[in-house]
XYZ file of C-alpha atoms in Angstrom:
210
model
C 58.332 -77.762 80.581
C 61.558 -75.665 80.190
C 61.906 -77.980 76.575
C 58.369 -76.968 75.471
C 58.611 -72.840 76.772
C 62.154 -72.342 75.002
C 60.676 -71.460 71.688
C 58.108 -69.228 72.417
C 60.638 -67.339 74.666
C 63.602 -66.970 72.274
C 60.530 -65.855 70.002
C 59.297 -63.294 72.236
C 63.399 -62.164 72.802
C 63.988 -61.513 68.647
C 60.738 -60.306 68.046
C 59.179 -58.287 71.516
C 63.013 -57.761 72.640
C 61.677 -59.495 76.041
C 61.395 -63.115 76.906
C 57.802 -62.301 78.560
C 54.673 -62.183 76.094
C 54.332 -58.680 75.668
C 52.372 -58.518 72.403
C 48.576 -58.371 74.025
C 49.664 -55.879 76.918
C 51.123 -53.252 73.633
C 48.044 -53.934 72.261
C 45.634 -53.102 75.233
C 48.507 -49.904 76.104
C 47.512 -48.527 72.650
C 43.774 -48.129 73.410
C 43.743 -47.395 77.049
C 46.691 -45.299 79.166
C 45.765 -47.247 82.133
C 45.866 -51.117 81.028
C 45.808 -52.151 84.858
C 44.520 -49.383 87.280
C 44.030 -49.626 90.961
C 41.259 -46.982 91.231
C 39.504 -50.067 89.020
C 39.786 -52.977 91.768
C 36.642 -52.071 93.636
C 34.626 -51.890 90.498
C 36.781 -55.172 89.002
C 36.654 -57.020 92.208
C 32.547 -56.640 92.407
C 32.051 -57.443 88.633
C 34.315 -60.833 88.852
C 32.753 -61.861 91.874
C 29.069 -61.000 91.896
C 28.082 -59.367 88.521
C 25.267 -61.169 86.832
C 27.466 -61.101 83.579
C 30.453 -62.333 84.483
C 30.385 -63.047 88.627
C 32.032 -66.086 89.852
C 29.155 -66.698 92.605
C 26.775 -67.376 88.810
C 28.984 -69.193 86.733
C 31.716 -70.966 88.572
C 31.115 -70.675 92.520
C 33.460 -73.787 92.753
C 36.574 -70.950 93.089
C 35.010 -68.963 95.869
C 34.190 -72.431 97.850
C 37.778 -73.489 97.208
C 39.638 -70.231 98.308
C 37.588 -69.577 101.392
C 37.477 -73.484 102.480
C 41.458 -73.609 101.814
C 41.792 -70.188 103.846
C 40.568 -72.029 106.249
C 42.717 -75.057 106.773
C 46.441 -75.281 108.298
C 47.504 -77.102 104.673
C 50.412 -74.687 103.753
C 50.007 -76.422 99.707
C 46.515 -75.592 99.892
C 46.521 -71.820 101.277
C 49.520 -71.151 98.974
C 47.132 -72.260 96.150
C 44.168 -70.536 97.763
C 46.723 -67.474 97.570
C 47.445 -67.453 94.188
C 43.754 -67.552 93.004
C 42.781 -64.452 94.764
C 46.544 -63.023 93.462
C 44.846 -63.580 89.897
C 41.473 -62.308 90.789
C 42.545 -59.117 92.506
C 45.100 -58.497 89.498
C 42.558 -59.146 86.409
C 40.225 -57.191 88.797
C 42.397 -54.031 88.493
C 42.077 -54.790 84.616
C 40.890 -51.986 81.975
C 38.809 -54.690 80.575
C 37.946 -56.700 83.251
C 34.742 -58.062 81.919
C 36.894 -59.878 79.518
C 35.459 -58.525 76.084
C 32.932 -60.879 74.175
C 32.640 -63.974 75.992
C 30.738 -66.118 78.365
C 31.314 -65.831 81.909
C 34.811 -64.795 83.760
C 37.127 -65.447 80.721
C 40.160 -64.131 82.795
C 39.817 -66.736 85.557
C 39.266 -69.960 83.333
C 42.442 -71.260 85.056
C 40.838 -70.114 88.611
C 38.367 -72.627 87.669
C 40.346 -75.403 86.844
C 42.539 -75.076 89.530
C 39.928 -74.671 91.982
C 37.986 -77.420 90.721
C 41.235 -79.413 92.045
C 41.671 -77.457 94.996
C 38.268 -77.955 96.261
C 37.971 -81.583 97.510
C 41.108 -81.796 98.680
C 40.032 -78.860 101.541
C 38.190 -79.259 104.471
C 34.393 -77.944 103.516
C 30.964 -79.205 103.940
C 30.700 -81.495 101.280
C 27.315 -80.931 99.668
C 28.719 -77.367 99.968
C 31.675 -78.704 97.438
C 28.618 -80.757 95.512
C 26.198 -77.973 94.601
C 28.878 -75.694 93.889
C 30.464 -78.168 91.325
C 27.411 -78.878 89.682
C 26.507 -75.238 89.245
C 29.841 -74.340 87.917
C 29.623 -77.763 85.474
C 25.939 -76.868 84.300
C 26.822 -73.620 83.585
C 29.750 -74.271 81.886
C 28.549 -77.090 79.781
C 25.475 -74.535 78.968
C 27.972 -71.651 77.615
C 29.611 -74.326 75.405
C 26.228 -75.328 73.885
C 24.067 -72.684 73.763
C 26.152 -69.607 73.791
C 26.184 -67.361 70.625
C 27.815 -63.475 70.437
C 24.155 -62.541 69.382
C 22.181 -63.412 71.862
C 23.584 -60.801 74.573
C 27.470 -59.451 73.749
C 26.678 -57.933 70.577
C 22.829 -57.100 71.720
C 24.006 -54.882 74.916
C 27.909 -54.234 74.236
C 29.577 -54.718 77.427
C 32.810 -53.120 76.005
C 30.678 -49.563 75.669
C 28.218 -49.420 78.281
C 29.450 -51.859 81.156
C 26.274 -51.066 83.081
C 24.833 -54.144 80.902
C 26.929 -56.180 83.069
C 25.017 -55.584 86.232
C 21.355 -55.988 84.616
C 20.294 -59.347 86.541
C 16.954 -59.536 84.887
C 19.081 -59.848 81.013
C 22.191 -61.588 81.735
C 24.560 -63.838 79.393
C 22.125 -66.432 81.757
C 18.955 -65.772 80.376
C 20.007 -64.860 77.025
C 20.508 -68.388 76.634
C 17.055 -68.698 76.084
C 16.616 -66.352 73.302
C 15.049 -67.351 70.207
C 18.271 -66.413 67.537
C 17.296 -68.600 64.707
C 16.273 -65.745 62.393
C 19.384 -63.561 63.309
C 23.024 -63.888 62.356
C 26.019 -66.055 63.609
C 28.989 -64.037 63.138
C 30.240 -60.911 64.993
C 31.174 -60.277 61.354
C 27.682 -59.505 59.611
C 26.600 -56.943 62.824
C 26.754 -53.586 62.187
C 30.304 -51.932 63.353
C 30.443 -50.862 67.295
C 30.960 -47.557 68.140
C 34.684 -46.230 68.107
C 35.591 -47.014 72.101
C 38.226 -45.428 73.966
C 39.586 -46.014 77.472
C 39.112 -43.117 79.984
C 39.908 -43.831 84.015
C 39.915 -47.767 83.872
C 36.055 -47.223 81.996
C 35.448 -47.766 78.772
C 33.334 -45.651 76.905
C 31.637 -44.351 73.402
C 34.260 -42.290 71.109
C 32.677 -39.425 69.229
C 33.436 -38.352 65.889
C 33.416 -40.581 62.561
């Protein structure tokens, strides 16, 4: 592992003057003051767990059943494990962008998923429990990789201006899947340009002017 990470880390020390990868965070710091805010986390928190566009409980409820199950058990591995999940839940919660940008479902926790999706049956929980919630997160999954396209719902509703979109259960990422896109375009490219979008308390919002 050390062999593989050298590289990219004496990269990141001649070019970012810092081993870590700094390049995304300078990006996000240039459009928002706040890049990780804790008056965010209850808003954050909410959306990553329960928001119809990118809630864990709709598209991968295998992470919740892993975390509370392994919460539960006297498996030090397993509660360590359990701990880091939420550690990367609660931090991506206090995100500026939390929603993740354009994208299908919790983009920020993909790695939640696949290490829950280990974590899981190795924890003391009802096991039709661990069944339905693996199948959920599985169908769902397997339906974003199919079906998904930026038109159906990103680019229609805009998360990145109006996060309120994010909360609409009746026109979710979910449903859009559904929509009928075969007389509309395939690349973010041929939309019309979004608004200008700025970064104000942890929200973001419309820009005014040209």
């Amino acid at each position: 592992a050390l062999g593989v990470a050298a590289p990219f880390i004496i990269w990141n020390a001649i070019h970012l003057g810092t081993p870590l990868p700094v390049a995304q965070l300078d990006a996000n710091a240039a459009v928002s003051a706040d890049v990780f805010a804790l008056p965010g986390l209850p808003v954050g928190l909410a959306g990553l767990v329960a928001s119809p566009g990118r809630g864990l409980i709709f598209y991968a409820p295998i992470v919740l059943v892993a975390i509370i199950a392994a919460a539960r058990t006297r498996d030090l591995t397993a509660r360590l494990v359990a701990l880091g999940l939420v550690a990367q839940v609660l931090v991506m919660a206090c995100f500026h962008m939390w929603w993740g940008g354009v994208c299908f479902g919790p983009r920020f926790l993909a790695e939640a998923v696949w290490v829950a999706v280990w974590l899981a049956p190795l924890v003391p929980a009802p096991r039709w429990l661990v069944a339905a919630a693996s199948v959920v997160t599985v169908a769902v999954g397997g339906l974003g990789l199919l079906l998904w396209r930026a038109e159906q719902w990103e680019a229609r509703r805009m998360p990145d201006i109006d996060q309120s979109a994010l909360w609409d259960f009746a026109d979710s990422p979910l449903t859009a899947l559904g929509r009928d896109i075969s007389g509309e375009p395939l690349a973010l490219e041929s939309l019309v340009e979004p608004a200008r979008m700025r970064c104000t308390n942890g929200r973001i919002v419309s820009e005014s002017g040209p």
